[in-house]
mmCIF file of C-alpha atoms and ligand atoms in Angstrom:
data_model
loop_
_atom_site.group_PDB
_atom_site.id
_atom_site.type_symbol
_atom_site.label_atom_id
_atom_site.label_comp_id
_atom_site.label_asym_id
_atom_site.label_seq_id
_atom_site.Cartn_x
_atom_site.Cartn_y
_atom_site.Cartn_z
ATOM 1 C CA UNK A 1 42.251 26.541 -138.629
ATOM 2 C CA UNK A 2 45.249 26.970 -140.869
ATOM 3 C CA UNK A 3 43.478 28.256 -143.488
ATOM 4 C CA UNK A 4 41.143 30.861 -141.447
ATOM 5 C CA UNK A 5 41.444 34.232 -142.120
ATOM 6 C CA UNK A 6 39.639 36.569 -139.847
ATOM 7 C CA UNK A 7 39.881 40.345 -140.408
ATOM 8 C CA UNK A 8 41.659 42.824 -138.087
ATOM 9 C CA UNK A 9 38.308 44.878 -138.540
ATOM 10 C CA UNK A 10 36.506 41.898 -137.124
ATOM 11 C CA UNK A 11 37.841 41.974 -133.941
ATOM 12 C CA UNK A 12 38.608 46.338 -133.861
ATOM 13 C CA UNK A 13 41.605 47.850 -132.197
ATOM 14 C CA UNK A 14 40.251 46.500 -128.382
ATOM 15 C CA UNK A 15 39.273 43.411 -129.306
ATOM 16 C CA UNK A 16 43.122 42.993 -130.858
ATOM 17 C CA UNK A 17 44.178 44.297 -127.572
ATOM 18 C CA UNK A 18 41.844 42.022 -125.178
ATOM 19 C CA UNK A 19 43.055 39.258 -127.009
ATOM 20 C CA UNK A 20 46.901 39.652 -126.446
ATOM 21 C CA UNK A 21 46.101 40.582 -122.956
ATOM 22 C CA UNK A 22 44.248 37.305 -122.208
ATOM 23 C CA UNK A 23 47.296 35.127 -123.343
ATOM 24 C CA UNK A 24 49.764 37.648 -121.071
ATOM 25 C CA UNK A 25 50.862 35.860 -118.232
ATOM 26 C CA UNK A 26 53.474 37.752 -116.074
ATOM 27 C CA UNK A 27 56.801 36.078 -114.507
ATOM 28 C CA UNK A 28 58.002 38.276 -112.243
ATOM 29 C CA UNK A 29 56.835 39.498 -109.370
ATOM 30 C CA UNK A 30 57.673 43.433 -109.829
ATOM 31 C CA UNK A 31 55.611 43.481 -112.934
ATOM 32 C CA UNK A 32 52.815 45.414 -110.685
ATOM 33 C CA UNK A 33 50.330 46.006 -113.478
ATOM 34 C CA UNK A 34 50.778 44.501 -117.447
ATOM 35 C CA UNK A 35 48.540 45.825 -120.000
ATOM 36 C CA UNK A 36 45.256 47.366 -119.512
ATOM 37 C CA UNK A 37 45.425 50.589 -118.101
ATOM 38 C CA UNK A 38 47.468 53.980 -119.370
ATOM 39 C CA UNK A 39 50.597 52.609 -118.155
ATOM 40 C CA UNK A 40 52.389 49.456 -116.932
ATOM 41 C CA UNK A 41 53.141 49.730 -112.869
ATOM 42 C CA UNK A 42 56.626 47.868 -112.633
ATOM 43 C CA UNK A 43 57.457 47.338 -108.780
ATOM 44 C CA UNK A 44 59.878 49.405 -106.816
ATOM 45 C CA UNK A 45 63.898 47.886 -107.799
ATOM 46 C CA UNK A 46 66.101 48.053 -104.085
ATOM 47 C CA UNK A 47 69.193 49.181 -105.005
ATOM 48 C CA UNK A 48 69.693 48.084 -108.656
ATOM 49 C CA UNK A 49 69.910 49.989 -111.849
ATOM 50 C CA UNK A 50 67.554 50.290 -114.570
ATOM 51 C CA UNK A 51 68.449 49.226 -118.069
ATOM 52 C CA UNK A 52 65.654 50.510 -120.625
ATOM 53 C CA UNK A 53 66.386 49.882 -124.404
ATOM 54 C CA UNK A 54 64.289 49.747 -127.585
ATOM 55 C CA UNK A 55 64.666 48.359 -131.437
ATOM 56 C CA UNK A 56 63.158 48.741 -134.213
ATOM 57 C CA UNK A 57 61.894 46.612 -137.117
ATOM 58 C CA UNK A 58 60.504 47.470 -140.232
ATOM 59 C CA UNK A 59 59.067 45.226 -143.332
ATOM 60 C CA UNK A 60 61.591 45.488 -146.605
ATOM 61 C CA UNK A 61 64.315 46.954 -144.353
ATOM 62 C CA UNK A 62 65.027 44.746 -141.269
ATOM 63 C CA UNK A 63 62.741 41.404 -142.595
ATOM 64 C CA UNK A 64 61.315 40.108 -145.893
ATOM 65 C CA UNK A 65 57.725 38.582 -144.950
ATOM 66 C CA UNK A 66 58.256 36.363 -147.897
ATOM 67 C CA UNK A 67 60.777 33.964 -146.251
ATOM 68 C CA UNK A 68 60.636 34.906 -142.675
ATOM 69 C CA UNK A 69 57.666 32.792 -140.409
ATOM 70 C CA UNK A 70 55.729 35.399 -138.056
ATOM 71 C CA UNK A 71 56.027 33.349 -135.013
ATOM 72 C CA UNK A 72 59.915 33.808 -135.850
ATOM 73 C CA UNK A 73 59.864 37.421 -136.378
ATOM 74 C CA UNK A 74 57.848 38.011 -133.695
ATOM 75 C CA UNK A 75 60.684 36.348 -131.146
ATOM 76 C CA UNK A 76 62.987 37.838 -132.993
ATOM 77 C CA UNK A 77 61.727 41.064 -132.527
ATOM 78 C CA UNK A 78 61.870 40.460 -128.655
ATOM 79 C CA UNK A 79 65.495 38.567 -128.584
ATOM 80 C CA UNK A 80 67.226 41.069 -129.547
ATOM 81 C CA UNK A 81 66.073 43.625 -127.160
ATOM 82 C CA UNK A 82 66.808 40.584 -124.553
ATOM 83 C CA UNK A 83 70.742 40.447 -126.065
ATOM 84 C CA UNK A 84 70.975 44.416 -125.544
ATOM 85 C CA UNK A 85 70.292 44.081 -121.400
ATOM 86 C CA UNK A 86 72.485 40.804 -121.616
ATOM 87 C CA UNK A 87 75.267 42.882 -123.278
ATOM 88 C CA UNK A 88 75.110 45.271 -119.914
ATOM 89 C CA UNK A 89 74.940 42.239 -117.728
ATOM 90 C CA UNK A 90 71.393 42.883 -116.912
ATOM 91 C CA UNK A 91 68.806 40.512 -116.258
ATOM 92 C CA UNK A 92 65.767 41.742 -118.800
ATOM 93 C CA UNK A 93 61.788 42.172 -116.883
ATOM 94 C CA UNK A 94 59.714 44.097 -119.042
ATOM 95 C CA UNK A 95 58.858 44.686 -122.573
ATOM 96 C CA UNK A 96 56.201 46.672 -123.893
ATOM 97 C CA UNK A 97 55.646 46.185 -128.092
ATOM 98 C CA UNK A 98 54.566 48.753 -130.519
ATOM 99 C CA UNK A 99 52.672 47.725 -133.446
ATOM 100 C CA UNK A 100 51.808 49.010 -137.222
ATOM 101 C CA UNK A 101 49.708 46.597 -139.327
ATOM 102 C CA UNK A 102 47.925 47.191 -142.274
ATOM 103 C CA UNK A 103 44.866 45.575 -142.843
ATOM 104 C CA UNK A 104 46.856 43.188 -145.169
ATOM 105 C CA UNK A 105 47.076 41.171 -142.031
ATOM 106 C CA UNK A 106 44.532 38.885 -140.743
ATOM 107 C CA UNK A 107 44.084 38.487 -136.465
ATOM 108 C CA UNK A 108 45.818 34.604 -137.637
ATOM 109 C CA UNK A 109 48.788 36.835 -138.957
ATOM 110 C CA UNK A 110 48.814 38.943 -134.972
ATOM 111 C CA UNK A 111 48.071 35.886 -133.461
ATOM 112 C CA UNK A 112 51.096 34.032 -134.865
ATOM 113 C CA UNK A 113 53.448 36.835 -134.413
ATOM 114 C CA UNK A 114 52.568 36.571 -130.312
ATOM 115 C CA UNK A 115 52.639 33.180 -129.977
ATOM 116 C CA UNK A 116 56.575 33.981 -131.234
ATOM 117 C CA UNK A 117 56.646 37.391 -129.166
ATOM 118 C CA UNK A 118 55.264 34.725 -126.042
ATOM 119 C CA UNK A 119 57.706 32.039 -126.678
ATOM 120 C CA UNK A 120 60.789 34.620 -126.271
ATOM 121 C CA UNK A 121 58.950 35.823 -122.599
ATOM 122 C CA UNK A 122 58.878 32.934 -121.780
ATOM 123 C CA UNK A 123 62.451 31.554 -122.900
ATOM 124 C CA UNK A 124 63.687 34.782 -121.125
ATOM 125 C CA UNK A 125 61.210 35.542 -118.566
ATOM 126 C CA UNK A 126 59.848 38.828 -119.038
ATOM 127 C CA UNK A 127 56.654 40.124 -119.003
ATOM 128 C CA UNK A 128 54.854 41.518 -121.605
ATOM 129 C CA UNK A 129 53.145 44.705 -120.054
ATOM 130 C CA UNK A 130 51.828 47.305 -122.678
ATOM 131 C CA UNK A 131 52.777 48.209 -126.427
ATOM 132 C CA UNK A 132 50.590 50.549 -129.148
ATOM 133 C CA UNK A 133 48.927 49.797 -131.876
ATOM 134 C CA UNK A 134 48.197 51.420 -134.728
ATOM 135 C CA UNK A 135 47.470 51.121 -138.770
ATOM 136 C CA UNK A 136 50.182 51.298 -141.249
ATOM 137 C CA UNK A 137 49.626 52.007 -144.551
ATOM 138 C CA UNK A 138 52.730 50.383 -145.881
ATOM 139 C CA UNK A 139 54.817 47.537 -144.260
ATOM 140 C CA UNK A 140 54.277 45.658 -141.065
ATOM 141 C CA UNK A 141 56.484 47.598 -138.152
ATOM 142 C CA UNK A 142 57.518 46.182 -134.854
ATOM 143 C CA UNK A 143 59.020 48.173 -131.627
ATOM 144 C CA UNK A 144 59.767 46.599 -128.755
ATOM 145 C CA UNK A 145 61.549 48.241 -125.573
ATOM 146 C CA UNK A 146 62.760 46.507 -122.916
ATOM 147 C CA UNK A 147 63.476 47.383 -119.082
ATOM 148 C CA UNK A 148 65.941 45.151 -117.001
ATOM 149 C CA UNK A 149 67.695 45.598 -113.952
ATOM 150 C CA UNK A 150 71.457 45.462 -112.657
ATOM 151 C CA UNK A 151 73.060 45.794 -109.842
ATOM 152 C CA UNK A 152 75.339 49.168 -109.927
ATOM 153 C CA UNK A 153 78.536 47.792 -109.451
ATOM 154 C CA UNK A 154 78.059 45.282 -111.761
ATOM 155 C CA UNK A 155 76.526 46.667 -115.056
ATOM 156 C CA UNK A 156 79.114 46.085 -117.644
ATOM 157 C CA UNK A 157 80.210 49.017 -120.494
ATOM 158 C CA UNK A 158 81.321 49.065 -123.291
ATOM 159 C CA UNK A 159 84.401 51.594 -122.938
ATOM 160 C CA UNK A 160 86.073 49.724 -119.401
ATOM 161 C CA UNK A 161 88.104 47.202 -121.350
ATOM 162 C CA UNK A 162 91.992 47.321 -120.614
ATOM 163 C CA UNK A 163 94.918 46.307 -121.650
ATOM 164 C CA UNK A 164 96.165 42.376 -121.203
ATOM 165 C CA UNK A 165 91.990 41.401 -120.819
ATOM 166 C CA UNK A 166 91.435 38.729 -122.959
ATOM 167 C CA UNK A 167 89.284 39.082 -125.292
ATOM 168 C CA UNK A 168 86.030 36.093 -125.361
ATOM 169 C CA UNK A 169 83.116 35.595 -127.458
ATOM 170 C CA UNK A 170 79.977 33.320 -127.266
ATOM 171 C CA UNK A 171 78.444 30.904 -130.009
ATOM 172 C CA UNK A 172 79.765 30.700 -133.030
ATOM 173 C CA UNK A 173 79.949 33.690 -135.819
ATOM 174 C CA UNK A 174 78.938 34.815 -139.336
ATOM 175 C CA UNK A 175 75.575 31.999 -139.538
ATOM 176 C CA UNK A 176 72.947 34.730 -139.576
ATOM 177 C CA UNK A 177 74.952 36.689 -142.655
ATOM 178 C CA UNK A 178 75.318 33.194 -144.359
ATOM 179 C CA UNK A 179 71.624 31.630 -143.288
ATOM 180 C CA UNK A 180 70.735 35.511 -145.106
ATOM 181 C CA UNK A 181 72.466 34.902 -148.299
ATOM 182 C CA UNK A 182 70.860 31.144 -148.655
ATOM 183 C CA UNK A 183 67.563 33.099 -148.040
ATOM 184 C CA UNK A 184 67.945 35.561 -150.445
ATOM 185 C CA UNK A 185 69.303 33.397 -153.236
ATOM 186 C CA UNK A 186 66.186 30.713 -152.866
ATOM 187 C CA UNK A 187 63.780 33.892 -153.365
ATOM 188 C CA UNK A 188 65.476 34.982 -156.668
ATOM 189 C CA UNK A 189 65.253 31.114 -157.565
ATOM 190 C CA UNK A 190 61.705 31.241 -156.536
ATOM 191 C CA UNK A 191 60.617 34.509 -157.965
ATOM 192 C CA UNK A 192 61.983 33.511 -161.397
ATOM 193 C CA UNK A 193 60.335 30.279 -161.150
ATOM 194 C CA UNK A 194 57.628 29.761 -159.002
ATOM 195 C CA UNK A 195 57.207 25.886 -159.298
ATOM 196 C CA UNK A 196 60.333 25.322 -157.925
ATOM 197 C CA UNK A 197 61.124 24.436 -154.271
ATOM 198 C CA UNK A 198 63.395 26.128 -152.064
ATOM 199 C CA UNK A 199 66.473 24.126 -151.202
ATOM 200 C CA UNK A 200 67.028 24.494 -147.765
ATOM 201 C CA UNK A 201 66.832 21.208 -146.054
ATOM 202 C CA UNK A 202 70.320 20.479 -144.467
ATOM 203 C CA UNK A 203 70.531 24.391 -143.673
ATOM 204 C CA UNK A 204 68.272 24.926 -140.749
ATOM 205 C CA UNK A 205 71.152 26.031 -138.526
ATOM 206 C CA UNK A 206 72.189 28.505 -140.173
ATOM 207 C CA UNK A 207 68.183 29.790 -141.125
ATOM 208 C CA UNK A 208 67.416 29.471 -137.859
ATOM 209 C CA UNK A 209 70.332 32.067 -137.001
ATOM 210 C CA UNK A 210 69.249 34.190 -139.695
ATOM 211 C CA UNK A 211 65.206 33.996 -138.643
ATOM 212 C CA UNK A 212 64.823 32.985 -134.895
ATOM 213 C CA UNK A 213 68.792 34.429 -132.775
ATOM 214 C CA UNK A 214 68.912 33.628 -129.427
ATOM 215 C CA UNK A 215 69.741 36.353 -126.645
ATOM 216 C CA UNK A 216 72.574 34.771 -124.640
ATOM 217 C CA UNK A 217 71.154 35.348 -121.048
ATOM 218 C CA UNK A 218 71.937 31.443 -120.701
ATOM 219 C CA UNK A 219 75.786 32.566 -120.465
ATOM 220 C CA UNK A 220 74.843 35.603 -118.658
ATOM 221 C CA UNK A 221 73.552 33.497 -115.829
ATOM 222 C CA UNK A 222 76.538 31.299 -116.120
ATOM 223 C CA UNK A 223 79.069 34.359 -115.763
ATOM 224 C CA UNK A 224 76.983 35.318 -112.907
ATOM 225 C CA UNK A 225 77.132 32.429 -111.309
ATOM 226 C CA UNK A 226 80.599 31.722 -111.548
ATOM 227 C CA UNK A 227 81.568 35.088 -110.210
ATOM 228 C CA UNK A 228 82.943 36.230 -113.855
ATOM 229 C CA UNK A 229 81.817 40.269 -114.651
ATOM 230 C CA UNK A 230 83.272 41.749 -117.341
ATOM 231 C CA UNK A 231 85.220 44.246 -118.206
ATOM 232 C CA UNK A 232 83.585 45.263 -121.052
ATOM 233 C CA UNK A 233 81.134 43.684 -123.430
ATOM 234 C CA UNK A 234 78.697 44.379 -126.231
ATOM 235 C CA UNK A 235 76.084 42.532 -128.552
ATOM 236 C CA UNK A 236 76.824 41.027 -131.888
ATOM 237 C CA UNK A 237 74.583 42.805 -134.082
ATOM 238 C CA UNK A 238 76.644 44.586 -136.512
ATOM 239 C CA UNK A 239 79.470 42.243 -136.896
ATOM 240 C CA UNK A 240 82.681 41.038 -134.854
ATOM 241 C CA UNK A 241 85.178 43.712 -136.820
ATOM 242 C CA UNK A 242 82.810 46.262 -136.383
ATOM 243 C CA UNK A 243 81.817 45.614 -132.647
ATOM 244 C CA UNK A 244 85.475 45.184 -131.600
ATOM 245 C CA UNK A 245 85.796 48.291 -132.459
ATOM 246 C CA UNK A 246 82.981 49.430 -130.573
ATOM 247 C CA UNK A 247 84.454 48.129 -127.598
ATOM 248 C CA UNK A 248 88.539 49.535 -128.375
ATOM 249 C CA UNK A 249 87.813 52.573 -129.408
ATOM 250 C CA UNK A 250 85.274 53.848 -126.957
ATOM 251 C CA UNK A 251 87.657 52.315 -124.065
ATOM 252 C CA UNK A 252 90.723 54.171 -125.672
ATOM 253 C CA UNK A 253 92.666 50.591 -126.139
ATOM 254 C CA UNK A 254 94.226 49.224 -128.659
ATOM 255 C CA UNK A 255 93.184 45.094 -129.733
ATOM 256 C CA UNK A 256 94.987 42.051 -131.218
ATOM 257 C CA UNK A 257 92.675 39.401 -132.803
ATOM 258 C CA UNK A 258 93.662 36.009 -134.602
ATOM 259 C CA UNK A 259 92.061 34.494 -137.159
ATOM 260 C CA UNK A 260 92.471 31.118 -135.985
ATOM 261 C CA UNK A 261 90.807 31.551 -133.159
ATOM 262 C CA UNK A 262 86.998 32.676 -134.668
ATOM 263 C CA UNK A 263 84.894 30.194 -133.956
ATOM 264 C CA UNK A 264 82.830 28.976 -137.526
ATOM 265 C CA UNK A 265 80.079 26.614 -137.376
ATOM 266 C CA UNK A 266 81.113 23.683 -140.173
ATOM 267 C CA UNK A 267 77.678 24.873 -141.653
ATOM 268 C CA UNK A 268 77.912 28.304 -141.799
ATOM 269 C CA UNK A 269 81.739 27.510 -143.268
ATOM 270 C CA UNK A 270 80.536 24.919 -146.247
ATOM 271 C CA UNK A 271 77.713 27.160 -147.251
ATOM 272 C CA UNK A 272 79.672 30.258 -147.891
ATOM 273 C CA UNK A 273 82.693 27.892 -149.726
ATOM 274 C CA UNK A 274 79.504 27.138 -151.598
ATOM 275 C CA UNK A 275 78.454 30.490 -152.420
ATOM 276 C CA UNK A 276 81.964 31.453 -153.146
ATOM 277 C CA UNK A 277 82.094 33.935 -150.259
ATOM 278 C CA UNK A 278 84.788 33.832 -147.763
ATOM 279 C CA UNK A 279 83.914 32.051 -144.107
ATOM 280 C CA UNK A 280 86.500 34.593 -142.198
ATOM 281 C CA UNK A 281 84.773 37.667 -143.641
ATOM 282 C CA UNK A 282 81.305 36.557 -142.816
ATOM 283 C CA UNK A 283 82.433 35.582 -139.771
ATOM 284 C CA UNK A 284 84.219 39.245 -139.073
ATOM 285 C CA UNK A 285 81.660 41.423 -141.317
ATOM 286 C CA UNK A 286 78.361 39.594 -140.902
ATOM 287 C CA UNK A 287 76.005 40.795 -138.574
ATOM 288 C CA UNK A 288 73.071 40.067 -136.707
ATOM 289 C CA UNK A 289 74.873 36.747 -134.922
ATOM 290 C CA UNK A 290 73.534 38.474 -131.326
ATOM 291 C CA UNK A 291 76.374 36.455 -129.810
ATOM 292 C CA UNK A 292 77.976 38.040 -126.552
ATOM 293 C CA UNK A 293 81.655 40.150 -127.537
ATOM 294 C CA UNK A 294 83.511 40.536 -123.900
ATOM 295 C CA UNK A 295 86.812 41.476 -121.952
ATOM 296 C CA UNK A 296 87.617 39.797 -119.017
ATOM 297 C CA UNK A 297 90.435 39.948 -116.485
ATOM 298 C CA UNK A 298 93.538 37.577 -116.758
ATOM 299 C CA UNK A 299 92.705 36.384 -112.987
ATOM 300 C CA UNK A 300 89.062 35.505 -113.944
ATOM 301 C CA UNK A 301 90.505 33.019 -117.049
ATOM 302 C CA UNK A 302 90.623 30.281 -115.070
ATOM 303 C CA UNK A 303 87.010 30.207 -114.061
ATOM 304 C CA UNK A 304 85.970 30.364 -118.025
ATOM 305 C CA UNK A 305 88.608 28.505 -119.273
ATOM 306 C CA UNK A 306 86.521 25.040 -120.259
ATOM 307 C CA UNK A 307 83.023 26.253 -120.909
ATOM 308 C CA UNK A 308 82.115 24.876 -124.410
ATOM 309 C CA UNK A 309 80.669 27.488 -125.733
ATOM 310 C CA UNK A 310 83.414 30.755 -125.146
ATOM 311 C CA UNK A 311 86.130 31.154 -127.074
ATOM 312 C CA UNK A 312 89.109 33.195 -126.200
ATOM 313 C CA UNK A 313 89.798 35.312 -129.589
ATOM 314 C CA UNK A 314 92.464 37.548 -128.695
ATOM 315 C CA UNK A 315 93.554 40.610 -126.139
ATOM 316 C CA UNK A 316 93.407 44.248 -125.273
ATOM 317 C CA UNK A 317 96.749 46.018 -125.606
ATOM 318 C CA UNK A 318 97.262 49.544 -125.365
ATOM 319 C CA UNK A 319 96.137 52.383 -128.151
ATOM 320 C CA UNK A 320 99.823 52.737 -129.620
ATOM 321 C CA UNK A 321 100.121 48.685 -130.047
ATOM 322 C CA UNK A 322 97.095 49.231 -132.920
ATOM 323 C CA UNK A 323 93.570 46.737 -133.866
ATOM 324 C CA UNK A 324 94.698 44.105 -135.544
ATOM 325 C CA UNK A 325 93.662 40.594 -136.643
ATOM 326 C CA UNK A 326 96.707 38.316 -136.750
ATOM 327 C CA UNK A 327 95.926 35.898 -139.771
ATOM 328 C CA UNK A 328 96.866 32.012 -139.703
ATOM 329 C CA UNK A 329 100.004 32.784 -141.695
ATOM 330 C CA UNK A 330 100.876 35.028 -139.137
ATOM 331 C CA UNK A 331 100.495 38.812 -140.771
ATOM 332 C CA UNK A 332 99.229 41.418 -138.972
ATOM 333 C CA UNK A 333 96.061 42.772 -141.317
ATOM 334 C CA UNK A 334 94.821 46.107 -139.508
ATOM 335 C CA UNK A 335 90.810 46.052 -137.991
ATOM 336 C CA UNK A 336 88.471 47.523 -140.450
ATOM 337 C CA UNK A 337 84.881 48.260 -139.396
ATOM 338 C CA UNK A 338 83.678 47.084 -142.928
ATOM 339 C CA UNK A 339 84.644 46.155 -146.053
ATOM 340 C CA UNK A 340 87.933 43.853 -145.083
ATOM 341 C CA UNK A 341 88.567 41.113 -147.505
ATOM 342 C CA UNK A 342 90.437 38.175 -146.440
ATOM 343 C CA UNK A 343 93.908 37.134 -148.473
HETATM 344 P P1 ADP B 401 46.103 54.426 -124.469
HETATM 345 O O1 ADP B 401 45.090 54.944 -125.460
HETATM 346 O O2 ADP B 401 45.852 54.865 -123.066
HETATM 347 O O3 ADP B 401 47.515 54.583 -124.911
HETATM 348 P P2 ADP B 401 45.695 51.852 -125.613
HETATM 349 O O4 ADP B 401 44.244 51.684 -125.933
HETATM 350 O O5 ADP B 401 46.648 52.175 -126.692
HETATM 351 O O6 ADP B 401 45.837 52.847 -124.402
HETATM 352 O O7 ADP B 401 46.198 50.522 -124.925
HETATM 353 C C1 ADP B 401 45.456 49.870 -123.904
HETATM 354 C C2 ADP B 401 46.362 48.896 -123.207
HETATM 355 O O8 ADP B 401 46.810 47.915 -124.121
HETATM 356 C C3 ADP B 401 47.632 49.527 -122.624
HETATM 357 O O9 ADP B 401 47.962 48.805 -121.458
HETATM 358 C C4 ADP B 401 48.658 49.279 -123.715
HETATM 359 O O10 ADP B 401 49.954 49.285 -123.158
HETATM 360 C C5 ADP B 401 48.236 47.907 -124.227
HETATM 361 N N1 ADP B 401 48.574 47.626 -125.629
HETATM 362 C C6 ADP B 401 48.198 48.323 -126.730
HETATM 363 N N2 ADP B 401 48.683 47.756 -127.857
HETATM 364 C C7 ADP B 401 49.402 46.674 -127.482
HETATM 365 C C8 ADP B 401 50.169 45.688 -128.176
HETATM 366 N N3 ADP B 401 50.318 45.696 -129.500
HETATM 367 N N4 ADP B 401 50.780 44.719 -127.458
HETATM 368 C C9 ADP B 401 50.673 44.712 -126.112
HETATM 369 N N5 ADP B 401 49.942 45.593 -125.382
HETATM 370 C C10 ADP B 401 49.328 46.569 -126.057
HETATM 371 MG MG1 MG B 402 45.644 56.262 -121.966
#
């Protein structure tokens, strides 16, 4: 089995297609018609709002096949598309997946990048109802939109925070930019030497950050069900400075962050000592983390106040107060989308 390699060609464009629509089982009940026909029949929404978003990713830009499993990529692919309706407070029902292979990929190859693509339906219930493929005559390229629903009054944007919210983010940060840098450094070990073995046992943590991110609809569910909506919130992807930002600038606000407060996975922290890069930078300038950036109201603190896995990082104060991050000697350093070196 492991060792089979069948050609696309084998199986033709319809045959590829058959096959991922025999192993499509839908979740929800709106998702009318899934793949098969010219287009996907999604079920009438009462009342709620429809979230559609889509992301790209390309070979030698976005992933490196030669350290990154296709069952992995393949849920990537689909989590982050998940994180983007989380980051509105939706609740994600549909994706449809666009494909470019060349024929340097066997149906094995497909096959393993669906059984990651089903594994993220699954983990986050949505249906799998169309996509396009298509040859490529260079790297592999993956598209994946998404459709999820909200109610109106409670999808969450980016540019409503205000001042005195306090500011909260989810997980822990800067493990995908450090999992990245292990990654890259065992390929240049490997491609000068191919006998020797990658050292990554004792990282998986931060790998797995790197190769397989979770879309937090777990604490989506959790705010809903404790009555929390934001104020404002956005998606981790291209790092906490930058995506603070995001979320001051575009709500004309001003934003006071301390240092002391980021939450660092001892992992991700002893790796980058390690690698003699700073654990505060990654953790401000490293991106892809996917973690859950959010305001909420003073009043709604209380209900938040213990879960395990928010942390309170700082507040929203008004444009003329400035972004800064307050370091643990107490300066003030002012918010830089990239480039900020830590002192
Ligand atoms: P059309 O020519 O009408 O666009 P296709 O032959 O491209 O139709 O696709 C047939 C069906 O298979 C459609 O439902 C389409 O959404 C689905 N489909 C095509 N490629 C993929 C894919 N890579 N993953 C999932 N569904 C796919
Ligand atoms: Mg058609």
């Amino acid at each position: 089995m492991e060792n089979q390699r069948t050609e696309l060609s084998a199986l033709g464009e319809f045959g590829l297609i058959r096959r991922i629509q025999s192993q499509a089982v839908p979740h929800n009940p709106e998702t009318i018609r899934g793949i098969g026909d010219d287009a996907a029949v999604i079920g009438h929404a009462d009342g709620q709002q429809v979230l559609l978003s889509t992301d790209m990713l390309l070979e030698g830009v976005h992933f490196d096949l030669s350290y990154t499993p296709l069952p992995h990529l393949g849920y990537k692919a689909v989590a982050v598309n998940v994180s983007d309706i989380a980051a509105m407070y939706g609740i994600p029902k549909q994706i449809v997946v666009g494909l470019a292979v060349s024929n340097r990929f066997s149906v094995e190859a497909i096959d393993a990048l669906y059984t990651g693509i089903r594994a993220a339906c699954d983990d986050y219930k949505v249906d799998l109802v169309g996509g396009d493929t298509t040859s490529s005559r260079a790297g592999l390229v993956i598209s994946v939109s998404v459709i999820g629903l909200c109610e109106p009054e409670k999808v969450v944007y980016r540019n409503t925070a205000k001042p005195t919210d306090i500011l909260c983010v989810t997980g822990d940060l800067g493990g995908a930019y450090v999992g990245l840098q292990v990654l890259e450094r065992e390929k240049q070990v490997f491609m000068q030497d191919p006998d020797m073995q990658p050292e990554l046992t004792g990282k998986e943590y931060i790998l797995q950050r790197q190769l397989r991110p979770s879309a937090r609809m777990d604490i989506i569910h959790e705010l809903r069900e404790l009555g929390v909506v934001p104020t404002a919130m956005i998606d981790l992807s291209d790092g906490l400075a930058s995506d603070v930002l995001h979320i001051a600038r575009q709500s004309g606000v001003g934003v006071a962050l301390f240092e002391d407060k980021l939450p660092i996975d001892s992992m991700t922290y002893q790796t980058a000592v390690e690698m003699n890069i700073d654990p505060v930078t990654c953790a401000l300038n490293g991106g892809e983390d996917y973690e859950l950036l959010f305001t909420i109201r003073q009043a709604d603190f209380e209900k938040v106040k213990n879960h395990a896995d928010i942390s309170f990082i700082g507040y929203i104060q008004e444009a003329s107060a400035g972004e800064f991050l307050v370091t643990k000697n107490g300066n003030r350093v002012s918010l830089q989308a990239q480039g900020w070196t830590h002192f």
